[in-house]
PDB file of C-alpha atoms in Angstrom:
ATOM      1  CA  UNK O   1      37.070  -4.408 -93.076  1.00 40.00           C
ATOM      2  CA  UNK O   2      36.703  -0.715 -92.822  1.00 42.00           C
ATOM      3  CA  UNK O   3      39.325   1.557 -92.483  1.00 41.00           C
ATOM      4  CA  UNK O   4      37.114   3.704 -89.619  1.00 41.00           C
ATOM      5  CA  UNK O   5      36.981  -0.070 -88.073  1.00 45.00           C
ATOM      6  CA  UNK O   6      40.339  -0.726 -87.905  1.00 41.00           C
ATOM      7  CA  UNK O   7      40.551   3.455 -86.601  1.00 56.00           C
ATOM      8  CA  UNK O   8      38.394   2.953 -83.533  1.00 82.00           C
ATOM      9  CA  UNK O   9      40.729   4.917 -80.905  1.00 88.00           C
ATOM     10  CA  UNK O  10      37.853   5.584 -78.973  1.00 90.00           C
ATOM     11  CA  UNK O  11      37.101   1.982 -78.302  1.00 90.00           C
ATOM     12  CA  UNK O  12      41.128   0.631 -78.303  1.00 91.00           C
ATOM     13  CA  UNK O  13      41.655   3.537 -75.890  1.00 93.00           C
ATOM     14  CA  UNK O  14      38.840   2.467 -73.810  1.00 91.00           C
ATOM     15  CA  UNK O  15      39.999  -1.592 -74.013  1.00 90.00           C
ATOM     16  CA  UNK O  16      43.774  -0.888 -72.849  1.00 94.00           C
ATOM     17  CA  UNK O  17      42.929   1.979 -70.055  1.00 94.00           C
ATOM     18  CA  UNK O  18      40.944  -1.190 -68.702  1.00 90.00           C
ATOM     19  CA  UNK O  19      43.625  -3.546 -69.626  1.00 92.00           C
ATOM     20  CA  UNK O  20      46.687  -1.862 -68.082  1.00 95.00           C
ATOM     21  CA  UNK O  21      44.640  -1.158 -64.544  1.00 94.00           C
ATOM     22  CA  UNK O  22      47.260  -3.442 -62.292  1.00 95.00           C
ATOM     23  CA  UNK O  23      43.614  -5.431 -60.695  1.00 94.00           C
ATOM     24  CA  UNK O  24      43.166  -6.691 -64.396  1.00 93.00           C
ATOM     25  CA  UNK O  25      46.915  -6.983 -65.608  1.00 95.00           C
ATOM     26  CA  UNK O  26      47.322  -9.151 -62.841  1.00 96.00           C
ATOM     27  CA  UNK O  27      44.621 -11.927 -63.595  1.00 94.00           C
ATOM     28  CA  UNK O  28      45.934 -11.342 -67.216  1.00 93.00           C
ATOM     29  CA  UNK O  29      49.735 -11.937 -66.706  1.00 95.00           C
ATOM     30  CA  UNK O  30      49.082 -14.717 -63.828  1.00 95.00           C
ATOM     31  CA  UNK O  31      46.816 -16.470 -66.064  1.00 93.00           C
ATOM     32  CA  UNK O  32      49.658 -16.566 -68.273  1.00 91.00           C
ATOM     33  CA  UNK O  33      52.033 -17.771 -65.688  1.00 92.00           C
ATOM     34  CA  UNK O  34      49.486 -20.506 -64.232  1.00 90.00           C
ATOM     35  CA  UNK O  35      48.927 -21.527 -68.426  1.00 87.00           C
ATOM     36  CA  UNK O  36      52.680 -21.470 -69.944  1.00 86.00           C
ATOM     37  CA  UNK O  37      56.246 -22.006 -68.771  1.00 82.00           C
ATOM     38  CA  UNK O  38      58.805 -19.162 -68.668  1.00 83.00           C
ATOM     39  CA  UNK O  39      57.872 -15.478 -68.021  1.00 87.00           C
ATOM     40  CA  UNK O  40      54.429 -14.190 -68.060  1.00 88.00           C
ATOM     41  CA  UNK O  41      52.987 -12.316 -71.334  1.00 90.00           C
ATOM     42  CA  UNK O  42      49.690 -10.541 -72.005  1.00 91.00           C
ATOM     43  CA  UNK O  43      48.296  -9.762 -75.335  1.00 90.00           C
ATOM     44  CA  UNK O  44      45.599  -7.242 -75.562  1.00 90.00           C
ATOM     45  CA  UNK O  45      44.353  -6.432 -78.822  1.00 88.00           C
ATOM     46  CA  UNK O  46      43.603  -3.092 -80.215  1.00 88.00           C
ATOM     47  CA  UNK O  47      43.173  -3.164 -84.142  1.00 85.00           C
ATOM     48  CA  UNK O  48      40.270  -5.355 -85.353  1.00 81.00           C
ATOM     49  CA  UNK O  49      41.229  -8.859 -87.034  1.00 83.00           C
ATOM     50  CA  UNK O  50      42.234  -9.001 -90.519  1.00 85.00           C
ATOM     51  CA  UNK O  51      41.263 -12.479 -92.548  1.00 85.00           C
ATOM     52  CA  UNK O  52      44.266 -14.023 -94.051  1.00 82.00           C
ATOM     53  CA  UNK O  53      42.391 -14.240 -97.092  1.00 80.00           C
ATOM     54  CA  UNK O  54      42.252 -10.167 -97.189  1.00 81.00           C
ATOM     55  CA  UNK O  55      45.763  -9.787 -95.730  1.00 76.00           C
ATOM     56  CA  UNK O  56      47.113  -9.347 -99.431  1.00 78.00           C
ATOM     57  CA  UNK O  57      43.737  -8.103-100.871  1.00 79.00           C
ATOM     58  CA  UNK O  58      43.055  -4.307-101.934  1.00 82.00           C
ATOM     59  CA  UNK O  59      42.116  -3.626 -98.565  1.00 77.00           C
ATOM     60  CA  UNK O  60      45.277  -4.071 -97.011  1.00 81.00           C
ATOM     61  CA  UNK O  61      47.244  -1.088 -97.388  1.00 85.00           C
ATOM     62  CA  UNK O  62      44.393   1.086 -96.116  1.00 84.00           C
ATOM     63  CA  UNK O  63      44.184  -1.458 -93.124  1.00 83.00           C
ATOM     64  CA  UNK O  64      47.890  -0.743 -92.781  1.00 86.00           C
ATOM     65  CA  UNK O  65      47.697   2.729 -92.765  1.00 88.00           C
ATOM     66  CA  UNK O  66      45.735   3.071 -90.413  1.00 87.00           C
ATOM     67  CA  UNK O  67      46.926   0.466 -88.180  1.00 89.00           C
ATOM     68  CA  UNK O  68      49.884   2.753 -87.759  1.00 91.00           C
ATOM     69  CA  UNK O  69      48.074   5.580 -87.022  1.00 92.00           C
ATOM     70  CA  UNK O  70      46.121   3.933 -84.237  1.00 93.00           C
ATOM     71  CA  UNK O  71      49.186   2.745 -82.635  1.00 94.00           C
ATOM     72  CA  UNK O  72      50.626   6.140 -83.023  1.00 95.00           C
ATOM     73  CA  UNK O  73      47.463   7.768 -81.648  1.00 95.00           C
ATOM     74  CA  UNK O  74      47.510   5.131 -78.417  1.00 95.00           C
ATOM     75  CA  UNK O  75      51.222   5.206 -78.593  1.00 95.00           C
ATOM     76  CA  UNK O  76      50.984   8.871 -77.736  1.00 96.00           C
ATOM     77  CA  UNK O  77      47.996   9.458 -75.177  1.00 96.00           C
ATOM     78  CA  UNK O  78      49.074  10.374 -72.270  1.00 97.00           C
ATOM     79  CA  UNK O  79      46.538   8.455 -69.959  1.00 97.00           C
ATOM     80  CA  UNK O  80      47.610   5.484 -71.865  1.00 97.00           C
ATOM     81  CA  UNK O  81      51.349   6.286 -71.322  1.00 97.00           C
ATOM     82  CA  UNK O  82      50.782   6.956 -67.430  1.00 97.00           C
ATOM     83  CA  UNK O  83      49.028   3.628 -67.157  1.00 97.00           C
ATOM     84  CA  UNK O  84      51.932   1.525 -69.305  1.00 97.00           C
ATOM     85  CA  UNK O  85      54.403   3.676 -67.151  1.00 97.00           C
ATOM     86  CA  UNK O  86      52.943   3.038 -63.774  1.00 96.00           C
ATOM     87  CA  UNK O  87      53.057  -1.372 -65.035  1.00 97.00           C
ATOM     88  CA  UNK O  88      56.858  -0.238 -66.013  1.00 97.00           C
ATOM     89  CA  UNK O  89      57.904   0.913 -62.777  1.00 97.00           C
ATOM     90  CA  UNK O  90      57.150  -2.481 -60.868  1.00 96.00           C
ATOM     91  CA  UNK O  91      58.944  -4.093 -63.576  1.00 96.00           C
ATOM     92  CA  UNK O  92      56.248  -5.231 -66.730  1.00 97.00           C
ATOM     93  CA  UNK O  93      57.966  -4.203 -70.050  1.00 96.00           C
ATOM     94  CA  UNK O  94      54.605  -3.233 -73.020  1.00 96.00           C
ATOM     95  CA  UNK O  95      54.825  -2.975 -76.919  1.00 95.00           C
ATOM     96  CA  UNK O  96      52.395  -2.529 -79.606  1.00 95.00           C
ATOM     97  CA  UNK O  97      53.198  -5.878 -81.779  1.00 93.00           C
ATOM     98  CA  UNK O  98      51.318  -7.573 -84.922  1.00 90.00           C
ATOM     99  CA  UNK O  99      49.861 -10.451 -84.091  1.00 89.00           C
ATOM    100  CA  UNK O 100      48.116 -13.508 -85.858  1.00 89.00           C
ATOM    101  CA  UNK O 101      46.482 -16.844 -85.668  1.00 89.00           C
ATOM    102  CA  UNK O 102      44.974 -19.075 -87.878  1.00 88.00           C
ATOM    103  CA  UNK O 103      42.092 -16.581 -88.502  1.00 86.00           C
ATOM    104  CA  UNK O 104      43.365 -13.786 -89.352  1.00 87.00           C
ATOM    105  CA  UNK O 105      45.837 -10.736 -88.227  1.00 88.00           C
ATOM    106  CA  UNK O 106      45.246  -7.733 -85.827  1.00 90.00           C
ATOM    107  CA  UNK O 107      47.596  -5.838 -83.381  1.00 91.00           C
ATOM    108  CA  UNK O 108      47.971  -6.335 -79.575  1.00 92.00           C
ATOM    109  CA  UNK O 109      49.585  -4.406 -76.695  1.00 95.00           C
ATOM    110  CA  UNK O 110      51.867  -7.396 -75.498  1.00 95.00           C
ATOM    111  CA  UNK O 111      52.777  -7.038 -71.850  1.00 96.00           C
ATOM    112  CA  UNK O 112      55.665  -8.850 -70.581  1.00 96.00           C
ATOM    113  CA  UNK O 113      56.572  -9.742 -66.755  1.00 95.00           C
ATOM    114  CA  UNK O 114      58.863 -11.480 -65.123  1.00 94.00           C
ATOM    115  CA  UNK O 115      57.714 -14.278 -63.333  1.00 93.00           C
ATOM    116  CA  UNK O 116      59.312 -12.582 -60.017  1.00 93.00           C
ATOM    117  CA  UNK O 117      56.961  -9.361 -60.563  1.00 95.00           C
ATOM    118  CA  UNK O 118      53.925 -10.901 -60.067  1.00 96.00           C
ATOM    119  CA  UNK O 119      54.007 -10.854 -56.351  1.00 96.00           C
ATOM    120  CA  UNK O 120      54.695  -6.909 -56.910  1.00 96.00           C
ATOM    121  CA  UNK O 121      51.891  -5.929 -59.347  1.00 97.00           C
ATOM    122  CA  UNK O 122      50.059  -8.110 -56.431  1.00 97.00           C
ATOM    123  CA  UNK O 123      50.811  -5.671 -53.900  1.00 97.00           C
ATOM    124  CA  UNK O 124      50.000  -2.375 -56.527  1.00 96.00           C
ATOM    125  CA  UNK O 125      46.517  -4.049 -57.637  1.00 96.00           C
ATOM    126  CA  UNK O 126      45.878  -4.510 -53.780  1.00 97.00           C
ATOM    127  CA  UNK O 127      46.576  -0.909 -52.940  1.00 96.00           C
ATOM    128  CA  UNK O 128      44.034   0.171 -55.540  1.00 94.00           C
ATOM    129  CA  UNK O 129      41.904  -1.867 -53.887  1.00 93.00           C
ATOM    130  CA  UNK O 130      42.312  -0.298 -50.407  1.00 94.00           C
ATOM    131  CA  UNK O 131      43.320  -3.566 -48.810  1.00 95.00           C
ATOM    132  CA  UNK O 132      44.755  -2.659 -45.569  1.00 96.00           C
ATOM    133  CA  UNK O 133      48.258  -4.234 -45.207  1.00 96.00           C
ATOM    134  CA  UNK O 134      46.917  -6.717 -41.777  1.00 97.00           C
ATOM    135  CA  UNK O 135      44.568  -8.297 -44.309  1.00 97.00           C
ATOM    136  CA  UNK O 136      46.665  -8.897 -47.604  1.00 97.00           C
ATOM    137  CA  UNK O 137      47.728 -12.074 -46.585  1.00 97.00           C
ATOM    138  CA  UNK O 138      44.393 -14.147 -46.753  1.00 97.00           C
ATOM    139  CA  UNK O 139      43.317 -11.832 -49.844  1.00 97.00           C
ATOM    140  CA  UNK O 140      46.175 -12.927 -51.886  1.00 97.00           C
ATOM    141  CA  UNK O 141      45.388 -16.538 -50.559  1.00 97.00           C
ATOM    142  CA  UNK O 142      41.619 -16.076 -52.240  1.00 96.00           C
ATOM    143  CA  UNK O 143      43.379 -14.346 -55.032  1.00 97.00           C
ATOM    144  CA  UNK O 144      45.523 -17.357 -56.100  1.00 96.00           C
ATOM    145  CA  UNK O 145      42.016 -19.877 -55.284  1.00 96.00           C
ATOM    146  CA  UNK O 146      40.176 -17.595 -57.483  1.00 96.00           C
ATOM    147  CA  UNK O 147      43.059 -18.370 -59.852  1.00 95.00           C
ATOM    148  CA  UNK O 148      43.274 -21.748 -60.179  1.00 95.00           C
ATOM    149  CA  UNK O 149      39.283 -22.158 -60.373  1.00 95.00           C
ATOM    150  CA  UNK O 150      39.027 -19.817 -63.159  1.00 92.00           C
ATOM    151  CA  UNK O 151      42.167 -19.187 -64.709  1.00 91.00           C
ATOM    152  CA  UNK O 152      44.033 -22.556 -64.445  1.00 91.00           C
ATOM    153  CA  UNK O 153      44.066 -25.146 -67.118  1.00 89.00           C
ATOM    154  CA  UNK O 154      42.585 -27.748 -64.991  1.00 91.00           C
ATOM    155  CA  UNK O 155      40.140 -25.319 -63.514  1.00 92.00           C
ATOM    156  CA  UNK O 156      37.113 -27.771 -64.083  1.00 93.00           C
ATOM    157  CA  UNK O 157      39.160 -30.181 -61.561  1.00 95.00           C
ATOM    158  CA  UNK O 158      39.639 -27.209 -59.664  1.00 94.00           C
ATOM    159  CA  UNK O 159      35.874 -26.074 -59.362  1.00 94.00           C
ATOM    160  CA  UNK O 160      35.056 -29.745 -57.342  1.00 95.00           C
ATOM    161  CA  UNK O 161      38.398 -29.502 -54.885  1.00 96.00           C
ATOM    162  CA  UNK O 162      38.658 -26.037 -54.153  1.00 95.00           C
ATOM    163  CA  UNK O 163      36.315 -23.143 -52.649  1.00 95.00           C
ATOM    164  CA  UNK O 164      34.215 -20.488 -54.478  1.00 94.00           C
ATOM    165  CA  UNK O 165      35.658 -17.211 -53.219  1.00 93.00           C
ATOM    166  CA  UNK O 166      33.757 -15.441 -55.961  1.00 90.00           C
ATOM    167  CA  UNK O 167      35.708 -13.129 -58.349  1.00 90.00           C
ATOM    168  CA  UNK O 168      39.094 -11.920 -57.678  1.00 93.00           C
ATOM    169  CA  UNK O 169      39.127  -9.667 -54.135  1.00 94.00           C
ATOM    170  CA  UNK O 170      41.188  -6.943 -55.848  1.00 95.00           C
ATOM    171  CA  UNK O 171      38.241  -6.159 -58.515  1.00 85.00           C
ATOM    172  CA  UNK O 172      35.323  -4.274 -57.234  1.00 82.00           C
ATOM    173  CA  UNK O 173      31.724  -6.033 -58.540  1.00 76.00           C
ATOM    174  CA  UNK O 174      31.251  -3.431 -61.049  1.00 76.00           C
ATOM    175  CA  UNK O 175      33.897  -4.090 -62.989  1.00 70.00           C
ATOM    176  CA  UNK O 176      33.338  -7.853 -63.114  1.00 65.00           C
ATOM    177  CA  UNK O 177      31.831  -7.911 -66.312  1.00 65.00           C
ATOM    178  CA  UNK O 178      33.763  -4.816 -68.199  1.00 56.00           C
ATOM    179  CA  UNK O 179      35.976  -6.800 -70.452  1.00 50.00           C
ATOM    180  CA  UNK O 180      33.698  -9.571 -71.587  1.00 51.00           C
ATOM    181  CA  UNK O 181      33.430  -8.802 -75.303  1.00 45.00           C
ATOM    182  CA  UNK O 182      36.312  -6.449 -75.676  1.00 42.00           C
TER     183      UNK O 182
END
């Protein structure tokens, strides 16, 4: 791996402003909720992966390097910083953390919410949307249908028992397909 790869703040920047809108937190963190016990928790990455095998090679002090100062970079843009702040205010805690799997390493933006905030980043994501208040109600009913037939781990059960109410109501169609290979 490059260093300029790892460096990409154009294309990080670009991955978490879409990340941190509340329309795509929200199928983030509730997929969370619907897939694991205990609060709900995001991870979006921003640095490229790593291999294991390179992790102690001579590559991995430049990779370092400029890990850091992509994080600093993101950590300091102030779109970034409105969009983590407006999350913040209804309650979902963000932190630029290493991360790893069997694979490799890289580093995420982790989000973290309280179970109990979900019904609140509900209510933000819905007044992006322009839902008017008299029809919230049977949106967040598709919402949680478009959930559990997508996002749920028995959503191939799901699929034959429940409805197809399309994508989720609080993401306009143009966006559907914005974070499929980020």
């Amino acid at each position: 791996m490059t260093t300029s790869q790892a460096l990409d703040i154009g294309a990080a920047k670009q991955r978490l402003a879409l990340a941190l809108r509340p329309r795509i937190a929200l199928i983030g963190l509730t997929s969370c909720a619907l897939q694991f016990r205990g609060d709900a928790e995001d991870r979006i990455a921003v640095t490229d992966r790593m291999p294991h095998s390179d992790a102690a090679g001579p590559g991995a002090e430049a990779w370092s390097a400029a890990t850091v100062a992509l994080i600093t970079a993101l950590d300091a843009d102030p779109d970034l910083r409105a969009l983590r702040q407006r999350l913040f205010d209804v309650g979902i805690a963000s932190a630029f953390e290493g991360d790893h799997d069997d694979a490799g390493l890289w580093t995420s933006l982790v989000l973290r919410c309280p179970r109990s905030v979900l019904s609140t980043l509900e209510t933000l994501a819905a007044d992006d949307a322009g839902i008017a208040r008299a029809e919230r109600n049977e949106v967040s009913a598709q919402f949680a249908i478009y959930m559990l037939r997508n996002h749920h781990r028995d959503w191939q059960a799901n699929r034959t028992k429940l409805p197809d109410v399309g994508e989720s109501p609080y993401t306009p169609p143009e966006e559907w397909n914005l974070l499929v290979g980020t």
